[in-house]
Amino acid sequence: MSEIECSGEMKFDMSKSEILLETLTNLLKKTHEYFIDTTTTLMHHDLAHDIPASKVKVTLQNGKYACKQVGRIQRKQESQESTITAEAICATETLDDPSVMLEMMGYKTISSVTKTGSLWITESGTKVFLYSNQQFSFVCIICVCLSSDIDEAFGNIRELFQQISQKVNN
């Protein structure tokens, strides 16, 4: 297993699949943008955001890439911090069930999920987004410690994956 801390311009020096590298790089950058967009969208401009890029972590496990980013959002009025975490993993095979990749990320196997399109919701309420095409799969887990709904944000992530898929297939 190799681990890389990323900050600023995220570049990788690994002799692995170029598709996975490019995809994961785009995902990390989009994840960072997602945090900022989420801050604005969910809290209606009431939050100040500080999401350091240095919190991005990339791990290579069994030939598969995983990434995790943690961001803190500070609520101005109450001076309280809420933590947002986003984790993602991509694999070289296509998966119909995210449980295998979730286990790689340290999560217990999902015993029960509700599937709405490509969005899975675990019993604990954690939302899991699964995207697959003929060449690779993504699992994206986003936990937001706020009461607001984040389905719209998942729509943005789904759009990103579709763009990546088109680029890869072209």
Coordinates of N, CA and C in Angstrom, one line a residue:
M1 N 0.8 -1.2 0.0 CA 0.0 0.0 0.0 C 0.9 1.2 0.0
S2 N 0.5 2.2 -0.9 CA 1.3 3.5 -0.9 C 0.3 4.6 -0.6
E3 N 0.7 5.6 0.1 CA -0.2 6.7 0.4 C 0.4 8.0 0.0
I4 N -0.4 8.9 -0.5 CA 0.1 10.2 -1.0 C -0.7 11.3 -0.3
E5 N 0.0 12.3 0.2 CA -0.7 13.5 0.7 C -0.7 14.5 -0.5
C6 N -1.8 15.1 -0.8 CA -1.9 16.0 -1.9 C -2.3 17.4 -1.4
S7 N -1.7 18.4 -2.1 CA -2.1 19.8 -1.8 C -1.9 20.6 -3.0
G8 N -2.6 21.7 -3.2 CA -2.4 22.5 -4.3 C -2.7 21.8 -5.6
E9 N -1.9 21.9 -6.6 CA -2.1 21.2 -7.8 C -1.8 19.7 -7.5
M10 N -2.8 18.8 -7.8 CA -2.7 17.4 -7.4 C -2.1 16.6 -8.6
K11 N -0.9 16.3 -8.4 CA -0.2 15.5 -9.5 C 0.3 14.2 -8.9
F12 N 0.2 13.1 -9.7 CA 0.6 11.8 -9.2 C 1.7 11.2 -10.1
D13 N 2.6 10.6 -9.5 CA 3.7 9.9 -10.2 C 3.6 8.5 -10.0
M14 N 2.7 7.8 -10.6 CA 2.5 6.4 -10.4 C 2.4 5.8 -11.8
S15 N 3.0 4.6 -12.0 CA 2.9 3.9 -13.3 C 1.7 3.0 -13.3
K16 N 0.5 3.5 -13.2 CA -0.7 2.8 -13.2 C -1.6 3.3 -14.3
S17 N -2.8 2.8 -14.4 CA -3.7 3.1 -15.4 C -3.9 4.6 -15.5
E18 N -3.6 5.2 -16.7 CA -3.8 6.6 -16.9 C -5.2 7.1 -16.7
I19 N -6.1 6.2 -17.1 CA -7.6 6.5 -16.9 C -7.9 6.7 -15.4
L20 N -7.4 5.8 -14.6 CA -7.7 5.9 -13.2 C -7.0 7.1 -12.6
L21 N -5.8 7.4 -13.0 CA -5.1 8.6 -12.5 C -5.8 9.9 -12.8
E22 N -6.2 10.0 -14.1 CA -6.8 11.2 -14.5 C -8.2 11.4 -13.9
T23 N -8.9 10.3 -13.8 CA -10.2 10.3 -13.2 C -10.2 10.6 -11.7
L24 N -9.2 10.1 -11.0 CA -9.1 10.3 -9.6 C -8.7 11.8 -9.3
T25 N -7.8 12.3 -10.2 CA -7.4 13.7 -10.0 C -8.5 14.6 -10.2
N26 N -9.3 14.3 -11.2 CA -10.5 15.2 -11.5 C -11.5 15.0 -10.3
L27 N -11.6 13.8 -9.8 CA -12.6 13.6 -8.7 C -12.1 14.4 -7.4
L28 N -10.8 14.4 -7.2 CA -10.3 15.1 -6.0 C -10.6 16.6 -6.1
K29 N -10.3 17.1 -7.3 CA -10.5 18.5 -7.5 C -12.0 18.9 -7.4
K30 N -12.8 18.0 -8.0 CA -14.3 18.3 -7.9 C -14.8 18.1 -6.5
T31 N -14.2 17.2 -5.7 CA -14.6 17.1 -4.3 C -14.3 18.3 -3.6
H32 N -13.2 19.0 -3.8 CA -12.9 20.2 -3.2 C -13.9 21.3 -3.6
E33 N -14.2 21.4 -4.8 CA -15.2 22.3 -5.3 C -16.6 22.0 -4.7
Y34 N -16.9 20.7 -4.5 CA -18.1 20.3 -4.0 C -18.3 20.8 -2.6
F35 N -17.3 20.7 -1.8 CA -17.4 21.2 -0.4 C -17.8 22.7 -0.4
I36 N -17.1 23.5 -1.2 CA -17.4 24.9 -1.3 C -18.8 25.1 -1.8
D37 N -19.2 24.4 -2.8 CA -20.6 24.6 -3.3 C -21.6 24.2 -2.3
T38 N -21.3 23.1 -1.6 CA -22.2 22.6 -0.5 C -22.4 23.6 0.5
T39 N -21.3 24.3 0.9 CA -21.4 25.3 1.9 C -22.3 26.4 1.5
T40 N -22.2 26.8 0.3 CA -23.1 27.9 -0.2 C -24.5 27.4 -0.4
T41 N -24.7 26.2 -1.0 CA -26.0 25.7 -1.3 C -26.8 25.4 0.0
L42 N -26.2 24.6 0.9 CA -26.9 24.2 2.0 C -27.3 25.2 3.0
M43 N -26.3 26.1 3.3 CA -26.5 27.1 4.3 C -26.9 28.5 3.9
H44 N -27.1 28.6 2.6 CA -27.6 29.9 2.1 C -26.7 31.1 2.4
H45 N -25.4 30.9 2.2 CA -24.4 31.9 2.4 C -24.2 32.3 3.8
D46 N -24.7 31.5 4.7 CA -24.5 31.8 6.2 C -23.3 31.2 6.8
L47 N -22.5 30.5 6.0 CA -21.3 29.9 6.5 C -20.1 30.4 5.9
A48 N -19.0 30.4 6.6 CA -17.7 30.7 6.1 C -17.0 29.4 5.9
H49 N -16.3 29.2 4.7 CA -15.8 27.9 4.5 C -14.2 27.9 4.4
D50 N -13.7 26.9 4.9 CA -12.2 26.7 4.9 C -11.9 25.3 4.7
I51 N -11.8 24.9 3.5 CA -11.6 23.5 3.1 C -10.1 23.3 2.6
P52 N -9.2 23.0 3.5 CA -7.8 22.9 3.0 C -7.5 21.7 2.1
A53 N -6.9 22.0 1.0 CA -6.6 20.9 0.0 C -5.6 19.9 0.6
S54 N -4.9 20.3 1.6 CA -3.9 19.4 2.2 C -4.6 18.2 2.9
K55 N -5.9 18.3 3.1 CA -6.6 17.2 3.8 C -7.0 16.1 2.8
V56 N -6.6 16.3 1.5 CA -6.9 15.2 0.6 C -5.9 14.1 0.8
K57 N -6.3 12.9 0.8 CA -5.4 11.7 1.0 C -5.8 10.7 -0.1
V58 N -4.7 10.2 -0.8 CA -4.9 9.2 -1.8 C -4.2 7.9 -1.3
T59 N -4.9 6.8 -1.4 CA -4.3 5.5 -1.0 C -4.4 4.5 -2.1
L60 N -3.4 3.8 -2.4 CA -3.4 2.7 -3.4 C -3.5 1.4 -2.6
Q61 N -4.6 0.7 -2.8 CA -4.8 -0.6 -2.2 C -5.1 -1.7 -3.2
N62 N -4.3 -2.7 -3.3 CA -4.5 -3.8 -4.2 C -4.8 -3.4 -5.6
G63 N -4.0 -2.4 -6.1 CA -4.1 -1.9 -7.4 C -5.3 -1.0 -7.7
K64 N -6.0 -0.6 -6.6 CA -7.2 0.3 -6.7 C -6.9 1.6 -6.0
Y65 N -7.5 2.7 -6.4 CA -7.2 4.0 -5.8 C -8.4 4.4 -5.0
A66 N -8.1 4.9 -3.8 CA -9.1 5.5 -2.9 C -8.7 6.9 -2.6
C67 N -9.7 7.8 -2.4 CA -9.3 9.1 -1.9 C -10.3 9.5 -0.8
K68 N -9.8 10.4 0.1 CA -10.6 10.9 1.2 C -10.3 12.3 1.4
Q69 N -11.3 13.1 1.7 CA -11.1 14.5 2.0 C -12.0 14.9 3.1
V70 N -11.4 15.6 4.1 CA -12.2 16.1 5.2 C -12.2 17.6 5.2
G71 N -13.3 18.2 5.4 CA -13.3 19.7 5.4 C -14.2 20.2 6.6
R72 N -13.8 21.3 7.1 CA -14.5 21.9 8.2 C -15.3 23.1 7.8
I73 N -16.5 23.2 8.2 CA -17.3 24.4 7.8 C -17.7 25.1 9.2
Q74 N -17.5 26.3 9.3 CA -17.8 27.1 10.5 C -19.0 27.9 10.4
R75 N -19.9 27.7 11.3 CA -21.2 28.4 11.3 C -20.9 29.7 12.0
K76 N -21.1 30.8 11.3 CA -20.8 32.1 11.8 C -21.6 32.5 13.1
Q77 N -22.9 32.3 13.1 CA -23.7 32.7 14.2 C -23.4 32.0 15.5
E78 N -23.2 30.7 15.4 CA -23.0 29.9 16.6 C -21.5 29.6 16.9
S79 N -20.7 29.9 16.0 CA -19.2 29.6 16.2 C -19.0 28.1 16.4
Q80 N -19.8 27.3 15.7 CA -19.6 25.9 15.8 C -19.1 25.3 14.5
E81 N -18.3 24.3 14.5 CA -17.8 23.7 13.3 C -18.6 22.4 13.0
S82 N -18.9 22.2 11.8 CA -19.5 21.0 11.3 C -18.4 20.3 10.3
T83 N -18.3 19.0 10.4 CA -17.3 18.3 9.6 C -18.0 17.6 8.4
I84 N -17.5 17.9 7.3 CA -17.9 17.2 6.1 C -16.8 16.2 5.7
T85 N -17.2 15.0 5.4 CA -16.2 14.0 4.9 C -16.7 13.5 3.5
A86 N -15.8 13.3 2.6 CA -16.1 12.7 1.3 C -15.1 11.6 1.0
E87 N -15.5 10.5 0.7 CA -14.6 9.4 0.3 C -15.0 8.8 -1.0
A88 N -14.0 8.5 -1.8 CA -14.3 7.9 -3.1 C -13.2 6.8 -3.4
I89 N -13.6 5.9 -4.2 CA -12.7 4.8 -4.7 C -13.1 4.5 -6.1
C90 N -12.1 4.2 -6.9 CA -12.4 3.7 -8.3 C -11.6 2.4 -8.5
A91 N -12.2 1.6 -9.3 CA -11.6 0.2 -9.5 C -11.6 0.0 -11.0
T92 N -10.8 -1.0 -11.4 CA -10.7 -1.3 -12.8 C -11.8 -2.2 -13.3
E93 N -12.6 -2.7 -12.5 CA -13.7 -3.6 -12.9 C -15.0 -2.9 -12.7
T94 N -16.1 -3.3 -13.4 CA -17.4 -2.7 -13.2 C -18.1 -3.5 -12.1
L95 N -18.7 -2.7 -11.2 CA -19.5 -3.3 -10.1 C -20.9 -2.9 -10.1
D96 N -21.8 -3.8 -9.8 CA -23.2 -3.4 -9.6 C -23.6 -3.2 -8.2
D97 N -22.8 -3.6 -7.3 CA -23.0 -3.4 -5.8 C -21.8 -2.8 -5.2
P98 N -22.0 -1.7 -4.5 CA -20.9 -1.0 -3.9 C -20.3 -1.6 -2.7
S99 N -20.9 -2.7 -2.1 CA -20.4 -3.3 -0.9 C -19.0 -3.7 -0.9
V100 N -18.5 -4.3 -2.0 CA -17.1 -4.8 -2.1 C -16.2 -3.6 -2.0
M101 N -16.4 -2.5 -2.7 CA -15.5 -1.4 -2.6 C -15.7 -0.7 -1.2
L102 N -16.8 -0.7 -0.6 CA -17.0 -0.2 0.7 C -16.1 -0.9 1.7
E103 N -16.0 -2.2 1.6 CA -15.2 -3.0 2.5 C -13.7 -2.6 2.3
M104 N -13.3 -2.3 1.1 CA -11.9 -1.9 0.9 C -11.7 -0.5 1.6
M105 N -12.7 0.2 1.8 CA -12.6 1.5 2.5 C -12.8 1.5 4.0
G106 N -12.9 0.2 4.5 CA -13.0 0.1 5.9 C -14.5 0.1 6.4
Y107 N -15.4 0.0 5.6 CA -16.8 0.0 6.0 C -17.3 -1.4 6.0
K108 N -18.2 -1.7 7.0 CA -18.8 -3.0 7.0 C -19.8 -3.2 5.8
T109 N -20.0 -4.4 5.4 CA -20.9 -4.7 4.3 C -22.2 -4.2 4.6
I110 N -22.8 -3.5 3.6 CA -24.2 -3.0 3.7 C -25.1 -4.2 3.8
S111 N -25.9 -4.2 4.9 CA -26.9 -5.3 5.1 C -28.2 -4.9 4.4
S112 N -28.5 -3.7 4.2 CA -29.7 -3.3 3.6 C -29.6 -1.9 3.0
V113 N -29.9 -1.7 1.7 CA -29.8 -0.4 1.1 C -31.1 -0.1 0.3
T114 N -31.4 1.1 0.2 CA -32.4 1.6 -0.7 C -31.8 2.2 -1.9
K115 N -32.1 1.7 -3.1 CA -31.5 2.1 -4.3 C -32.4 3.0 -5.1
T116 N -32.0 4.2 -5.3 CA -32.7 5.2 -6.2 C -31.7 5.6 -7.3
G117 N -31.9 5.0 -8.4 CA -30.9 5.2 -9.5 C -29.6 4.7 -9.1
S118 N -28.6 5.6 -9.1 CA -27.3 5.1 -8.6 C -26.9 5.6 -7.2
L119 N -27.9 6.1 -6.5 CA -27.7 6.6 -5.2 C -28.2 5.5 -4.2
W120 N -27.3 5.0 -3.3 CA -27.7 4.1 -2.3 C -27.6 4.7 -0.9
I121 N -28.6 4.3 -0.1 CA -28.6 4.9 1.3 C -28.5 3.7 2.2
T122 N -27.5 3.8 3.1 CA -27.4 2.7 4.1 C -28.3 2.9 5.3
E123 N -28.4 1.8 6.1 CA -29.3 1.9 7.2 C -29.0 3.0 8.2
S124 N -27.7 3.4 8.2 CA -27.3 4.5 9.1 C -27.6 5.9 8.5
G125 N -28.0 5.9 7.2 CA -28.3 7.2 6.6 C -27.2 7.7 5.7
T126 N -26.1 7.0 5.7 CA -25.0 7.4 4.9 C -25.4 7.2 3.4
K127 N -25.1 8.2 2.6 CA -25.4 8.2 1.2 C -24.2 7.7 0.4
V128 N -24.5 6.8 -0.5 CA -23.4 6.2 -1.3 C -23.8 6.3 -2.8
F129 N -22.9 6.9 -3.6 CA -23.1 7.1 -5.0 C -22.3 6.1 -5.7
L130 N -22.9 5.3 -6.6 CA -22.2 4.3 -7.4 C -22.3 4.7 -8.9
Y131 N -21.2 4.7 -9.5 CA -21.2 5.0 -11.0 C -20.3 3.9 -11.6
S132 N -20.8 3.3 -12.7 CA -20.0 2.3 -13.4 C -20.2 2.5 -14.9
N133 N -19.1 2.2 -15.6 CA -19.2 2.0 -17.1 C -18.5 0.7 -17.4
Q134 N -18.2 0.6 -18.7 CA -17.5 -0.7 -19.1 C -16.1 -0.8 -18.7
Q135 N -15.5 0.3 -18.2 CA -14.1 0.3 -17.9 C -13.7 0.4 -16.5
F136 N -14.5 1.1 -15.7 CA -14.2 1.3 -14.3 C -15.4 1.6 -13.5
S137 N -15.3 1.6 -12.2 CA -16.4 1.9 -11.3 C -15.9 2.9 -10.2
F138 N -16.9 3.7 -9.8 CA -16.6 4.6 -8.7 C -17.6 4.3 -7.5
V139 N -17.2 4.5 -6.3 CA -18.1 4.6 -5.2 C -17.7 5.9 -4.5
C140 N -18.7 6.7 -4.3 CA -18.5 8.0 -3.6 C -19.4 8.0 -2.4
I141 N -18.8 8.2 -1.2 CA -19.5 8.3 0.0 C -19.4 9.7 0.5
I142 N -20.5 10.4 0.8 CA -20.4 11.7 1.4 C -21.3 11.8 2.6
C143 N -20.7 12.1 3.7 CA -21.4 12.3 5.0 C -21.3 13.8 5.3
V144 N -22.5 14.4 5.5 CA -22.5 15.8 5.9 C -23.2 15.9 7.2
C145 N -22.5 16.4 8.2 CA -23.0 16.5 9.5 C -23.9 17.7 9.7
L146 N -24.8 17.9 8.8 CA -25.8 18.9 8.8 C -27.2 18.3 8.5
S147 N -28.2 19.0 8.9 CA -29.5 18.4 8.7 C -30.1 18.6 7.3
S148 N -29.4 19.4 6.5 CA -29.9 19.7 5.1 C -29.7 18.5 4.2
D149 N -30.5 18.5 3.2 CA -30.5 17.4 2.2 C -29.4 17.7 1.1
I150 N -28.7 16.6 0.7 CA -27.6 16.8 -0.3 C -27.8 16.1 -1.6
D151 N -29.1 15.8 -1.9 CA -29.3 15.1 -3.1 C -28.9 15.9 -4.4
E152 N -29.1 17.2 -4.3 CA -28.7 18.0 -5.4 C -27.2 17.9 -5.7
A153 N -26.4 17.9 -4.6 CA -24.9 17.8 -4.7 C -24.6 16.5 -5.4
F154 N -25.3 15.4 -5.0 CA -25.0 14.1 -5.7 C -25.3 14.2 -7.2
G155 N -26.3 15.0 -7.5 CA -26.5 15.1 -9.0 C -25.4 15.8 -9.7
N156 N -24.7 16.7 -9.0 CA -23.5 17.3 -9.6 C -22.4 16.3 -9.8
I157 N -22.2 15.4 -8.8 CA -21.2 14.4 -8.9 C -21.5 13.4 -10.0
R158 N -22.8 13.1 -10.1 CA -23.2 12.1 -11.2 C -22.8 12.7 -12.5
E159 N -23.1 14.0 -12.7 CA -22.8 14.7 -13.9 C -21.3 14.7 -14.2
L160 N -20.5 14.8 -13.2 CA -19.0 14.8 -13.3 C -18.6 13.4 -13.9
F161 N -19.1 12.3 -13.3 CA -18.8 11.0 -13.7 C -19.2 10.7 -15.1
Q162 N -20.3 11.3 -15.5 CA -20.8 11.1 -16.9 C -19.8 11.8 -17.9
Q163 N -19.3 13.0 -17.5 CA -18.4 13.7 -18.3 C -17.1 12.9 -18.5
I164 N -16.6 12.3 -17.3 CA -15.4 11.6 -17.4 C -15.6 10.3 -18.3
S165 N -16.7 9.7 -18.1 CA -17.0 8.5 -18.9 C -17.0 8.8 -20.4
Q166 N -17.6 9.9 -20.8 CA -17.6 10.3 -22.2 C -16.2 10.6 -22.7
K167 N -15.4 11.2 -21.9 CA -14.0 11.5 -22.3 C -13.2 10.3 -22.4
V168 N -13.4 9.3 -21.5 CA -12.7 8.0 -21.6 C -13.1 7.3 -22.9
N169 N -14.4 7.2 -23.1 CA -14.9 6.5 -24.3 C -14.5 7.1 -25.6
N170 N -14.3 8.4 -25.6 CA -13.9 9.1 -26.8 C -12.4 9.1 -27.0

